[in-house]
Amino acid sequence: MSWKVEEQSFDREKIAMNGNKFMIGNGAIGYRGTLEEFTKDQLTASTLAGLYDKVGEQWREPINAPNGVYTRLTCDGQPLSVLDTEFDRHAQALDIAQASFHRNTVFRTSGGNRIEISSERFVSMEQLNLIAMKYEFSVAQACEIVLDTGIDGDVWDINGPHLENKSVWSEDGIVGLTATTHELRVEVTVAESVTWIGGLSRPEESRQPGSAIRQFKLRCEPGVTYGFVKYVLICYGETEGQSSSATALSIAKAALQLTYETHLQEHLVHWARKWEASDVLIEGDDEAQFALRYSLYQLHIIAPTQSERVSIPARGLSGQVYKGAVFWDTEMFMLPFFLYTQPEVARNLVMYRVHTLDGARRKAAEYGYRGAFYAWESQDTGDDACTLFNITDVFTNRPMRTYFRDKQVHISADAAFGIWQYYAFTGDESVLLEGGAEVILECARFFYSYAYYKHDKQRFEVLDVTGPDEYHERVNNNAFTNALVNKTLDIALQTLALLEERHPAFREALIAKLDYGQDAGNLRHMLLQLYMPQPDPVTSVIEQFDGYGQLEDVELKQLKSRMLNKNEYLGGGSGIATTTRILKQADVVLMLHLFKQQYSQKVKRANWEYYEPRTEHGSSLSACIYALVASDIGNPDWAYRYFLRTATIDLTGDSKQYVGTLYIGGTHPAANGGAWMAAILGFAGIDAGEGVIRLQPALPDQWKSIQFGIVYQGERYRIAVSKSEIVVSADGGNKTAQSFQSGSESVSLAPGASHSWIYDSAKRGALHA
Ligand code: BGC
């Protein structure tokens, strides 16, 4: 079974898409899958996690560092590039087992010469500021070659330029480019140390302003391999009192002490561990197997392994799209993968919300609320990067007022839920004691302050919100939002109870610090009286929000036929979906997944069937949720269609590229996380919580089996599910027994023990065809 994404030709139309598809990264740097000769016009990018910049009134976005991979050959005066040079062969590949990019091109020059280029690169998982690359070429006939390689300072920016005062330097054979960010005046350095191959010696420094390019002019002979090994270091800010240039210089020198192969081996040790912890084996379906692995690869290359100051942006590290901002996508769509496979990464992700709590407090205060109202689009400080006019109308080219920032209040519940899930899953209380409890209490307080008590109805209601379905803004009692508010209140009370029992002094200090004396009582009162939209007694459908059922019930196809422009925004004030029941993405159905134990199969089925034909899937967050609930209600066929859609999104590039006039291309980490959820929580039917791991598989027809490992409460298990049997084995190194349940049979698995259940995969209901 292949672990490679390959492309055997070059297609100009696919440049942007392949930049995403062939991306490499390590959670600190994302390097797009572009070719060495490419420049900003082909969207080259080395996106830095956590370093943002704002120029004027434009959107704040992450820094794209100068491109240290840049390399170009000229043969007898003819520049060689797949963009405009004939070639006999071009192939590029991404090895997802090793997280390395490979390229092989044989150019045919106008003079009839053939120049073969082979290159490879990886963003080191061992040394997080290092990109290592190897670049080799040979010629068929003797010729004059000019080789330019170095650091291209002219980068692709959406709202830049972000880097100022560029200075190029060189010391002890190491070349660097140092610049300062516009807003925060952070020093950024890209430096390179190079070992030349094939007798290349003494390059000339280039005179290209703002870039640090070295140039060789040499007479090349057939039969000789020329080229170089290069280490590109990207550093910013101060490290242990040293400037970025000093740090980059010393690491660049140190990098030269090891061979490329040694750097690669070190990198691979990390990757082997990642795959050991997370790989999923699917027997009987190569397409699903590859797509799922690829989705996991995408998550691994953007996961913060060593920092709790950054989380995963909605477009990963594939560029500046969506302002490099972190949305609810992380908690709701990616966190489960990390929780079940690498809880240490999950910890970083939830701690990010602790470090951005002050930003959330500022936002709540800005709107006149108490507690923490998290940023809809969160960057380094937790202040909201989302603007009030976040979409531009395709018809008028005017910014449109959107209510993502002010009304998508469920974000605070998502943040609290993520922290609690982490705690519940791992038993690691440290997250609560190091700020997690404070976040949860502040989020609950925010909802108390946001909600309304309706005296006539004698209940709390959550009014004027935007739920996951962004096409319907400012609605009342969105079922999903109310359910999450309810959960947040419950979590806050559980947190207080836990602290009282286990850390009374800490609790007392926290209550005093937050002046929370009155709040616990308020939360209890609200929890008892919060209105929760219920299934209709006849149809079992839960209304997405008050009055949803009165909207026009148009078919999706018909709605689309009303569109005047393929990129027009369907929601908001004048969007054509606003007055209809068409929803952008899973909303009620997401709630049914999150709280699956609280709803009957009948209710889940009725709502899936009702909302599915009315969902546009205008967000890449939608398909996986329909897959999950389809599995839950016993329809693996539908689940499979939605699973494939989610798992292949970054392989096919099949997703919206524009909303209004806004470019939204890039990778889709939420869908990648959704693919894992659909496979493990959906098809394999795993549901771990409250001390029990439940198994309720529903494998698609073509799958013979699925096998994977999980971690729960720090203990490891292997699970294999076939069409008729579930086998769970507890790792020999586990310390305690764990209970598992499938159907009516529960077992407690001691360390090293295994158990198998026989089940009948055919005993499943069917959904509408
Ligand atoms: C979706 C949001 C999502 C955002 C970032 C939007 O299109 O509606 O739910 O958080 O994209 O992925």
mmCIF file with all atom_site columns, C-alpha atoms and ligand atoms in Angstrom, residues 314-315 322 325 327-329 333 376-377 404 408 410 467-470 584-585 618-621 659 664 668 670, ligand 1:
data_model
loop_
_atom_site.group_PDB
_atom_site.id
_atom_site.type_symbol
_atom_site.label_atom_id
_atom_site.label_alt_id
_atom_site.label_comp_id
_atom_site.label_asym_id
_atom_site.label_entity_id
_atom_site.label_seq_id
_atom_site.pdbx_PDB_ins_code
_atom_site.Cartn_x
_atom_site.Cartn_y
_atom_site.Cartn_z
_atom_site.occupancy
_atom_site.B_iso_or_equiv
_atom_site.pdbx_formal_charge
_atom_site.auth_seq_id
_atom_site.auth_comp_id
_atom_site.auth_asym_id
_atom_site.auth_atom_id
_atom_site.pdbx_PDB_model_num
ATOM   1  C CA . ALA A 1 314 ? -8.459  26.723 10.037 1.00 0.00 ? 314 ALA A CA 1
ATOM   2  C CA . ARG A 1 315 ? -6.211  26.417 6.980  1.00 0.00 ? 315 ARG A CA 1
ATOM   3  C CA . TYR A 1 322 ? -8.488  32.990 7.004  1.00 0.00 ? 322 TYR A CA 1
ATOM   4  C CA . ALA A 1 325 ? -6.695  32.201 12.645 1.00 0.00 ? 325 ALA A CA 1
ATOM   5  C CA . PHE A 1 327 ? -11.548 28.771 14.997 1.00 0.00 ? 327 PHE A CA 1
ATOM   6  C CA . TRP A 1 328 ? -13.797 26.292 16.818 1.00 0.00 ? 328 TRP A CA 1
ATOM   7  C CA . ASP A 1 329 ? -12.567 23.861 14.169 1.00 0.00 ? 329 ASP A CA 1
ATOM   8  C CA . PHE A 1 333 ? -13.071 18.657 14.651 1.00 0.00 ? 333 PHE A CA 1
ATOM   9  C CA . TRP A 1 376 ? -14.226 33.749 16.561 1.00 0.00 ? 376 TRP A CA 1
ATOM   10 C CA . GLU A 1 377 ? -10.906 34.082 14.734 1.00 0.00 ? 377 GLU A CA 1
ATOM   11 C CA . PHE A 1 404 ? -19.615 35.828 12.978 1.00 0.00 ? 404 PHE A CA 1
ATOM   12 C CA . GLN A 1 408 ? -21.245 33.092 17.140 1.00 0.00 ? 408 GLN A CA 1
ATOM   13 C CA . HIS A 1 410 ? -20.861 29.016 20.877 1.00 0.00 ? 410 HIS A CA 1
ATOM   14 C CA . GLY A 1 467 ? -25.121 28.868 15.230 1.00 0.00 ? 467 GLY A CA 1
ATOM   15 C CA . PRO A 1 468 ? -22.807 26.687 13.123 1.00 0.00 ? 468 PRO A CA 1
ATOM   16 C CA . ASP A 1 469 ? -25.086 27.368 10.139 1.00 0.00 ? 469 ASP A CA 1
ATOM   17 C CA . GLU A 1 470 ? -23.748 30.810 9.343  1.00 0.00 ? 470 GLU A CA 1
ATOM   18 C CA . LYS A 1 584 ? -24.658 25.917 5.311  1.00 0.00 ? 584 LYS A CA 1
ATOM   19 C CA . GLN A 1 585 ? -23.361 23.040 7.430  1.00 0.00 ? 585 GLN A CA 1
ATOM   20 C CA . GLY A 1 618 ? -20.856 25.062 2.104  1.00 0.00 ? 618 GLY A CA 1
ATOM   21 C CA . SER A 1 619 ? -18.268 24.442 4.786  1.00 0.00 ? 619 SER A CA 1
ATOM   22 C CA . SER A 1 620 ? -15.716 21.648 4.805  1.00 0.00 ? 620 SER A CA 1
ATOM   23 C CA . LEU A 1 621 ? -16.785 21.010 8.411  1.00 0.00 ? 621 LEU A CA 1
ATOM   24 C CA . VAL A 1 659 ? -16.596 33.305 -0.752 1.00 0.00 ? 659 VAL A CA 1
ATOM   25 C CA . ILE A 1 664 ? -10.321 30.780 0.918  1.00 0.00 ? 664 ILE A CA 1
ATOM   26 C CA . HIS A 1 668 ? -8.716  21.733 5.526  1.00 0.00 ? 668 HIS A CA 1
ATOM   27 C CA . ALA A 1 670 ? -11.125 20.249 10.290 1.00 0.00 ? 670 ALA A CA 1
HETATM 28 C C1 . BGC B 2 .   ? -17.436 27.772 8.622  1.00 0.00 ? 1   BGC B C1 1
HETATM 29 C C2 . BGC B 2 .   ? -17.048 27.857 10.086 1.00 0.00 ? 1   BGC B C2 1
HETATM 30 C C3 . BGC B 2 .   ? -15.587 27.531 10.211 1.00 0.00 ? 1   BGC B C3 1
HETATM 31 C C4 . BGC B 2 .   ? -14.753 28.427 9.312  1.00 0.00 ? 1   BGC B C4 1
HETATM 32 C C5 . BGC B 2 .   ? -13.289 28.042 9.335  1.00 0.00 ? 1   BGC B C5 1
HETATM 33 C C6 . BGC B 2 .   ? -16.562 28.694 7.809  1.00 0.00 ? 1   BGC B C6 1
HETATM 34 O O1 . BGC B 2 .   ? -16.859 28.561 6.472  1.00 0.00 ? 1   BGC B O1 1
HETATM 35 O O2 . BGC B 2 .   ? -18.788 28.115 8.462  1.00 0.00 ? 1   BGC B O2 1
HETATM 36 O O3 . BGC B 2 .   ? -17.821 26.954 10.844 1.00 0.00 ? 1   BGC B O3 1
HETATM 37 O O4 . BGC B 2 .   ? -15.187 27.672 11.524 1.00 0.00 ? 1   BGC B O4 1
HETATM 38 O O5 . BGC B 2 .   ? -15.194 28.335 7.995  1.00 0.00 ? 1   BGC B O5 1
HETATM 39 O O6 . BGC B 2 .   ? -13.104 26.738 8.895  1.00 0.00 ? 1   BGC B O6 1
#
